[in-house]
Amino acid sequence: MSLKLVKSLKLQNDKLWSLDFAHGLLATGSTDRKIKIISVKDKDHVKLVDVLDDTVHKKAIRSVAWRPHSNLLAAGSFDSTVSIWSKESFDDLEIEDDDEETNDSTAATDERTLEMDLLAIIEGHENEVKGIAWSHDGYLLATCSRDKSVWIWETDETGEEYECVSVLQEHSQDVKHVVWHPTLPLLASSSYDDTIRLWKDYDDDWECAAVLNGHEGTVWCSDFEKMLDLTEETCNDRLRLCSASDDSTVRVWKYIADDEDGQQEWECEAILPAVHARQIYSVSWGPNGLIASTGSDGTLAIYKETENHDWEVIAKRELCHGVYEVNIVKWIDVNGKMLLATGGDDGCANLWSWDE
Amino acid sequence: MSTLLSEEDLNDFISPALACTKPTVINKEPVNVNDKGEYEVSKEPTELEKVSITLSDCLACSGCITSSEEIMLSRQSYSVFLNDWKKLNDLPADKEDNETVNNKKKILCVSIAPQCRISLADNYDMSIEEFDLCFMNFIKNYFQGKYVVGTQMGRNLTISRTNDKLIALKKEGKLDERPMLSAICPGFVIYTEKTKPNLVPLLLNVKSPQQITGSLLMDSLAEDEQMYHLTLMPCFDKKLEASRPDGENEVHCVITPKEFVSMLEELEVDFNSYRIQDENLFYEMSPEGWDPRIHWSSNSGSSSGGYAYQYILEMQNLNPGTKILEIPGKNSNVVEYRLIDPNDINRGTIASSAELSGFRNIQNMVRNLDRKSIKNNGAKRKIQVLRKRNTSTQMQKLSLSNNSNAINKPLVADPYKTDYIEVNASPGGCINGGGLINNEQSTVRKRALAQELSDKYSKSFNLVDPIKMGRMLDETSKSGSRPYEYEFHAVEQDQEKDLVTVGNTW
């Protein structure tokens, strides 16, 4: 049970805040405003294929997300807007399978073979956009901001036009992160107000279905368990969420039932064993059932569930980005192999493998 | 927006901006430079002029006021009225004071919006008529108020003037590109003035019933009388509307039903003890020439005043044989009224108007109308009908029967292509105003009560023809010579908003 660094990509000249992986492409968001697209086939075939126009956003790119079932990328920025990028097809992408390992991708700016186009810019938030997330079907985009609100936008197949469907203002502070359930129309938002809120579509508008209280500090991130066969009817007992906080804990929350008013009842099922010394910035619940967490102390940890809904730490690696804080961790499926990707203040994206 | 007077659900309301919307203008004068252009070191530096921010600057921004302070503010503001009322009763004892204004007797006039009557009647478990009588009796006996009126006279003028302007604009073809937007919701007006200055020219400049009622009340006073106009309104932005410089002396104090109830609790008054059966009170408390059957009534259309609907009604009268289609929009807060000729499909849409409310819909609307803020490359594709929230039965009702191609093709509201949009900041309009009483805990129950009040609104009042009444009033009174218009001030935007705030680096 060891974590091994597979690849370290020095991509950005400043903090790397966010990354997302889909159809073999890793996208990164950074303070330096250059969104990079890197093709990752396996540890030996990693290549920079695009650097998006860094004049579109005026401030840091805080969050990037690939739209499911399409070739669209959304990026949320501190300049309060969200940009949408696209490429008609990724088929004409010729990625040479040269054996040359590209460690320093910043040098490869003349190898842009993808060339994604800017499709749209979405305005609405009053200040820094902190998080963006696509619903599983790709028709809804959730955005959250320091302006304390969560917005839900609707789009069509083309992804060019966006209409605001809901403006949700129930958090009392900066909203750091939003994430959709992998199959249900359910959104979770995490905030500086120490709570996580769950949002559901109540016929005419989205509303808060539940408030999860318990963390004793800012909640930075949350992630749903990847139960892909869940439906609204089979939710009970199998809908779970994990969260990461300033209070150095990772918690697992479980949905109990709906009450008579349509509100959801949740409980805190577990607090994972303590690993981190300081703020935990990111948490990811993999399809393999394992939870990964990372944060200010630079440690990457993997937890596994045991009987009785207890959890144990099965892997731990310190100083994953040297002395720098690590902002994000995600489980990514690279051609069938589950790897972990982390992004840190050193501007690097690191890929990790672990052997059970 | 100051509907945040409770810690409750604020979804879909315009929220206060986090930064002061008043652009900082620093008046720099060269300090310590004498006539010769030399710097004098020993002089004391002159003080920089203090930036002053008045209420009229703040108008619905409240960026610097946190939610909790606002809540406290609201709980205090009926105190403003109580203080003023105490002063009203202090007769000028100083004989040396020669100013004519002090020799005038101050008269308390109270007006109350219909949505407030519904809300308070529901709260005190009375019928509308029971409430109206009880309310008048209370104002008369507790506060020695002279007049208590409904706001329909003001609304009649707002509606007839709105139609006058729209019909003229329509004739000139000025409504073909973009619709005009109503200016009767101060929350929306102020939001537009402060954050969307490009859209200010689209505001249809006709004052709201609140302001016009104040003006009409002033007309009915005697020479030696001076009005103090207290009004009950459904939301807190009406307070800000009353303090606009262009509304001087029309309204002196605005309170909401929530505050009214708090006030009575503080005064330890049992509202029910003022119940009365005598209907003559309606006439006794009406100014001369004011028919209570008019000013206590309402008109058909939305619970916010029916402006969009009344426009279409008049257009229908001007085009005999036409039919009004009521087309639901993407959600329950958008609806379009479309005037068509059922016998001649080729005439197309003769006129149309829309009702649109709630922040999410206002967002989409301003984005659509303010073209400068949309940046995308390539041609704008027509949006496919996105997620329908309406039941299929509603949609089926709308199919046109004469055109075989159009059979069973559901119509979708297109508010941005209408002649006029009645915009309300509160989702669902004034009957869901932030100052109305809704003590339900869960969102589901809150919605149910809001719906109940809305249903009550449409059933509780006698209806008058506001267009006819408004025009008549213009012809027969001093009203005719007044413009009843606001002075809009579009605030120039700073492109770079460099906010020095905490917490914006993560």
Short mmCIF file of N, CA and C in Angstrom, two decimals, chain B residues 339-424:
data_model
loop_
_atom_site.label_atom_id
_atom_site.label_comp_id
_atom_site.label_asym_id
_atom_site.label_seq_id
_atom_site.Cartn_x
_atom_site.Cartn_y
_atom_site.Cartn_z
N LEU B 339 -51.41 39.26 -28.20
CA LEU B 339 -52.65 39.60 -28.88
C LEU B 339 -52.57 39.14 -30.32
N ILE B 340 -53.49 38.27 -30.71
CA ILE B 340 -53.48 37.78 -32.09
C ILE B 340 -54.87 37.90 -32.69
N ASP B 341 -54.91 37.78 -33.99
CA ASP B 341 -56.18 37.79 -34.69
C ASP B 341 -56.50 36.34 -35.05
N PRO B 342 -57.48 35.73 -34.39
CA PRO B 342 -57.75 34.31 -34.65
C PRO B 342 -58.24 34.04 -36.07
N ASN B 343 -58.69 35.11 -36.74
CA ASN B 343 -59.19 34.91 -38.10
C ASN B 343 -58.15 35.19 -39.16
N ASP B 344 -57.03 35.72 -38.74
CA ASP B 344 -56.02 36.06 -39.73
C ASP B 344 -54.64 35.82 -39.11
N ILE B 345 -54.18 34.61 -39.26
CA ILE B 345 -52.89 34.25 -38.65
C ILE B 345 -51.75 35.08 -39.22
N ASN B 346 -51.92 35.50 -40.45
CA ASN B 346 -50.82 36.23 -41.09
C ASN B 346 -50.54 37.58 -40.47
N ARG B 347 -51.51 38.06 -39.70
CA ARG B 347 -51.25 39.35 -39.03
C ARG B 347 -50.17 39.21 -37.97
N GLY B 348 -49.95 37.98 -37.54
CA GLY B 348 -48.91 37.76 -36.53
C GLY B 348 -49.31 38.32 -35.18
N THR B 349 -48.32 38.63 -34.41
CA THR B 349 -48.56 39.18 -33.09
C THR B 349 -48.84 40.67 -33.22
N ILE B 350 -50.03 41.10 -32.77
CA ILE B 350 -50.38 42.50 -32.90
C ILE B 350 -49.74 43.33 -31.78
N ALA B 351 -49.77 42.76 -30.61
CA ALA B 351 -49.14 43.42 -29.46
C ALA B 351 -48.85 42.34 -28.44
N SER B 352 -47.90 42.59 -27.57
CA SER B 352 -47.65 41.60 -26.52
C SER B 352 -46.99 42.27 -25.33
N SER B 353 -47.17 41.69 -24.18
CA SER B 353 -46.51 42.19 -22.98
C SER B 353 -46.19 41.00 -22.09
N ALA B 354 -45.34 41.21 -21.12
CA ALA B 354 -44.95 40.08 -20.27
C ALA B 354 -44.86 40.50 -18.81
N GLU B 355 -45.06 39.54 -17.93
CA GLU B 355 -44.79 39.72 -16.50
C GLU B 355 -43.57 38.88 -16.19
N LEU B 356 -42.63 39.45 -15.49
CA LEU B 356 -41.39 38.74 -15.21
C LEU B 356 -40.94 39.13 -13.81
N SER B 357 -40.63 38.15 -12.98
CA SER B 357 -40.24 38.49 -11.61
C SER B 357 -39.17 37.55 -11.09
N GLY B 358 -38.49 37.99 -10.05
CA GLY B 358 -37.46 37.16 -9.43
C GLY B 358 -36.10 37.41 -10.05
N PHE B 359 -35.08 37.28 -9.24
CA PHE B 359 -33.73 37.64 -9.68
C PHE B 359 -33.22 36.78 -10.82
N ARG B 360 -33.48 35.48 -10.78
CA ARG B 360 -32.95 34.64 -11.85
C ARG B 360 -33.51 35.07 -13.20
N ASN B 361 -34.79 35.45 -13.24
CA ASN B 361 -35.39 35.88 -14.49
C ASN B 361 -34.91 37.26 -14.88
N ILE B 362 -34.71 38.13 -13.89
CA ILE B 362 -34.19 39.46 -14.18
C ILE B 362 -32.77 39.34 -14.75
N GLN B 363 -31.99 38.43 -14.19
CA GLN B 363 -30.66 38.18 -14.72
C GLN B 363 -30.67 37.83 -16.19
N ASN B 364 -31.52 36.88 -16.53
CA ASN B 364 -31.59 36.46 -17.92
C ASN B 364 -32.07 37.60 -18.79
N MET B 365 -33.00 38.39 -18.27
CA MET B 365 -33.54 39.48 -19.05
C MET B 365 -32.48 40.57 -19.31
N VAL B 366 -31.77 40.97 -18.26
CA VAL B 366 -30.79 42.05 -18.47
C VAL B 366 -29.67 41.58 -19.38
N ARG B 367 -29.34 40.31 -19.28
CA ARG B 367 -28.29 39.79 -20.16
C ARG B 367 -28.75 39.82 -21.59
N ASN B 368 -30.00 39.54 -21.80
CA ASN B 368 -30.53 39.50 -23.15
C ASN B 368 -30.66 40.90 -23.73
N LEU B 369 -31.10 41.84 -22.89
CA LEU B 369 -31.36 43.18 -23.40
C LEU B 369 -30.12 44.06 -23.49
N ASP B 370 -29.16 43.79 -22.62
CA ASP B 370 -27.95 44.61 -22.61
C ASP B 370 -26.93 43.94 -23.49
N ARG B 371 -26.94 44.21 -24.75
CA ARG B 371 -26.15 43.42 -25.68
C ARG B 371 -24.67 43.55 -25.46
N LYS B 372 -24.27 44.63 -24.86
CA LYS B 372 -22.83 44.83 -24.67
C LYS B 372 -22.22 43.79 -23.74
N SER B 373 -23.05 43.16 -22.93
CA SER B 373 -22.44 42.23 -21.98
C SER B 373 -22.36 40.81 -22.53
N ILE B 374 -22.89 40.60 -23.72
CA ILE B 374 -22.81 39.25 -24.26
C ILE B 374 -21.64 39.14 -25.23
N LYS B 375 -20.75 38.29 -24.92
CA LYS B 375 -19.64 38.10 -25.86
C LYS B 375 -19.63 36.66 -26.29
N ASN B 376 -19.97 36.38 -27.45
CA ASN B 376 -19.64 35.05 -27.95
C ASN B 376 -19.37 35.14 -29.44
N ASN B 377 -18.61 34.20 -29.92
CA ASN B 377 -18.25 34.28 -31.32
C ASN B 377 -19.28 33.57 -32.16
N GLY B 378 -19.35 33.89 -33.36
CA GLY B 378 -20.28 33.20 -34.25
C GLY B 378 -21.71 33.65 -34.08
N ALA B 379 -22.57 33.13 -34.88
CA ALA B 379 -23.97 33.51 -34.84
C ALA B 379 -24.65 33.00 -33.59
N LYS B 380 -25.58 33.77 -33.09
CA LYS B 380 -26.33 33.32 -31.92
C LYS B 380 -27.34 32.30 -32.36
N ARG B 381 -27.22 31.14 -31.81
CA ARG B 381 -28.17 30.10 -32.19
C ARG B 381 -29.45 30.24 -31.39
N LYS B 382 -30.53 29.93 -32.01
CA LYS B 382 -31.81 29.97 -31.31
C LYS B 382 -31.80 28.89 -30.23
N ILE B 383 -32.18 29.26 -29.06
CA ILE B 383 -32.16 28.27 -27.98
C ILE B 383 -33.31 27.30 -28.18
N GLN B 384 -33.03 26.04 -28.12
CA GLN B 384 -34.09 25.04 -28.13
C GLN B 384 -34.88 25.23 -26.87
N VAL B 385 -36.12 24.81 -26.86
CA VAL B 385 -36.89 24.93 -25.63
C VAL B 385 -36.18 24.10 -24.57
N LEU B 386 -35.74 24.77 -23.56
CA LEU B 386 -35.03 24.08 -22.50
C LEU B 386 -36.00 23.40 -21.56
N ARG B 387 -35.52 22.93 -20.46
CA ARG B 387 -36.38 22.16 -19.57
C ARG B 387 -37.72 22.82 -19.32
N LYS B 388 -38.76 22.16 -19.72
CA LYS B 388 -40.09 22.73 -19.51
C LYS B 388 -40.50 22.48 -18.08
N ARG B 389 -40.94 23.52 -17.42
CA ARG B 389 -41.43 23.31 -16.07
C ARG B 389 -42.95 23.25 -16.03
N ASN B 390 -43.54 23.50 -17.17
CA ASN B 390 -45.00 23.53 -17.17
C ASN B 390 -45.56 22.16 -17.45
N THR B 391 -46.78 21.94 -17.00
CA THR B 391 -47.41 20.65 -17.28
C THR B 391 -47.82 20.66 -18.73
N SER B 392 -47.93 19.51 -19.30
CA SER B 392 -48.25 19.43 -20.72
C SER B 392 -49.66 19.93 -21.01
N THR B 393 -50.57 19.86 -20.04
CA THR B 393 -51.94 20.32 -20.30
C THR B 393 -51.97 21.83 -20.53
N GLN B 394 -51.14 22.54 -19.79
CA GLN B 394 -51.11 23.98 -19.98
C GLN B 394 -50.67 24.32 -21.38
N MET B 395 -49.66 23.59 -21.83
CA MET B 395 -49.09 23.86 -23.15
C MET B 395 -50.09 23.54 -24.23
N GLN B 396 -50.85 22.46 -24.06
CA GLN B 396 -51.79 22.09 -25.11
C GLN B 396 -52.88 23.12 -25.30
N LYS B 397 -53.24 23.80 -24.23
CA LYS B 397 -54.31 24.79 -24.34
C LYS B 397 -53.95 25.91 -25.29
N LEU B 398 -52.65 26.05 -25.57
CA LEU B 398 -52.23 27.19 -26.33
C LEU B 398 -52.17 26.98 -27.83
N SER B 399 -52.48 25.81 -28.28
CA SER B 399 -52.32 25.60 -29.72
C SER B 399 -53.36 26.40 -30.48
N LEU B 400 -52.92 26.99 -31.55
CA LEU B 400 -53.83 27.80 -32.36
C LEU B 400 -54.69 26.89 -33.19
N SER B 401 -55.95 27.17 -33.25
CA SER B 401 -56.83 26.19 -33.89
C SER B 401 -56.94 26.35 -35.39
N ASN B 402 -56.70 27.56 -35.91
CA ASN B 402 -56.98 27.74 -37.33
C ASN B 402 -55.88 27.33 -38.28
N ASN B 403 -54.69 27.43 -37.81
CA ASN B 403 -53.58 27.12 -38.70
C ASN B 403 -53.19 25.67 -38.52
N SER B 404 -53.35 24.92 -39.59
CA SER B 404 -53.10 23.48 -39.43
C SER B 404 -51.66 23.18 -39.06
N ASN B 405 -50.76 24.03 -39.50
CA ASN B 405 -49.36 23.79 -39.13
C ASN B 405 -49.12 23.99 -37.65
N ALA B 406 -49.98 24.82 -37.07
CA ALA B 406 -49.72 25.20 -35.68
C ALA B 406 -50.47 24.32 -34.70
N ILE B 407 -51.25 23.41 -35.21
CA ILE B 407 -52.02 22.57 -34.29
C ILE B 407 -51.09 21.79 -33.39
N ASN B 408 -51.41 21.83 -32.12
CA ASN B 408 -50.67 21.07 -31.11
C ASN B 408 -49.21 21.49 -30.97
N LYS B 409 -48.87 22.64 -31.54
CA LYS B 409 -47.50 23.08 -31.34
C LYS B 409 -47.50 24.02 -30.13
N PRO B 410 -46.85 23.63 -29.07
CA PRO B 410 -46.94 24.44 -27.86
C PRO B 410 -46.20 25.78 -28.03
N LEU B 411 -46.82 26.85 -27.52
CA LEU B 411 -46.20 28.16 -27.59
C LEU B 411 -45.36 28.39 -26.35
N VAL B 412 -44.27 29.07 -26.53
CA VAL B 412 -43.42 29.40 -25.38
C VAL B 412 -43.33 30.92 -25.27
N ALA B 413 -43.41 31.41 -24.07
CA ALA B 413 -43.33 32.85 -23.86
C ALA B 413 -41.97 33.37 -24.31
N ASP B 414 -41.98 34.52 -24.97
CA ASP B 414 -40.73 35.15 -25.38
C ASP B 414 -40.76 36.59 -24.88
N PRO B 415 -40.50 36.78 -23.61
CA PRO B 415 -40.70 38.11 -23.01
C PRO B 415 -39.84 39.19 -23.65
N TYR B 416 -38.65 38.82 -24.17
CA TYR B 416 -37.75 39.86 -24.67
C TYR B 416 -38.22 40.42 -26.00
N LYS B 417 -39.21 39.77 -26.61
CA LYS B 417 -39.72 40.28 -27.89
C LYS B 417 -41.05 40.99 -27.72
N THR B 418 -41.46 41.23 -26.48
CA THR B 418 -42.75 41.90 -26.28
C THR B 418 -42.57 43.41 -26.34
N ASP B 419 -43.71 44.11 -26.19
CA ASP B 419 -43.66 45.57 -26.20
C ASP B 419 -43.25 46.12 -24.85
N TYR B 420 -43.61 45.36 -23.80
CA TYR B 420 -43.48 45.91 -22.45
C TYR B 420 -43.34 44.76 -21.46
N ILE B 421 -42.38 44.87 -20.56
CA ILE B 421 -42.24 43.85 -19.53
C ILE B 421 -42.50 44.48 -18.17
N GLU B 422 -43.46 43.92 -17.45
CA GLU B 422 -43.73 44.35 -16.08
C GLU B 422 -42.76 43.57 -15.20
N VAL B 423 -41.77 44.27 -14.67
CA VAL B 423 -40.70 43.60 -13.93
C VAL B 423 -40.88 43.80 -12.44
N ASN B 424 -40.81 42.72 -11.69
CA ASN B 424 -40.87 42.80 -10.23
C ASN B 424 -39.71 42.04 -9.62
#
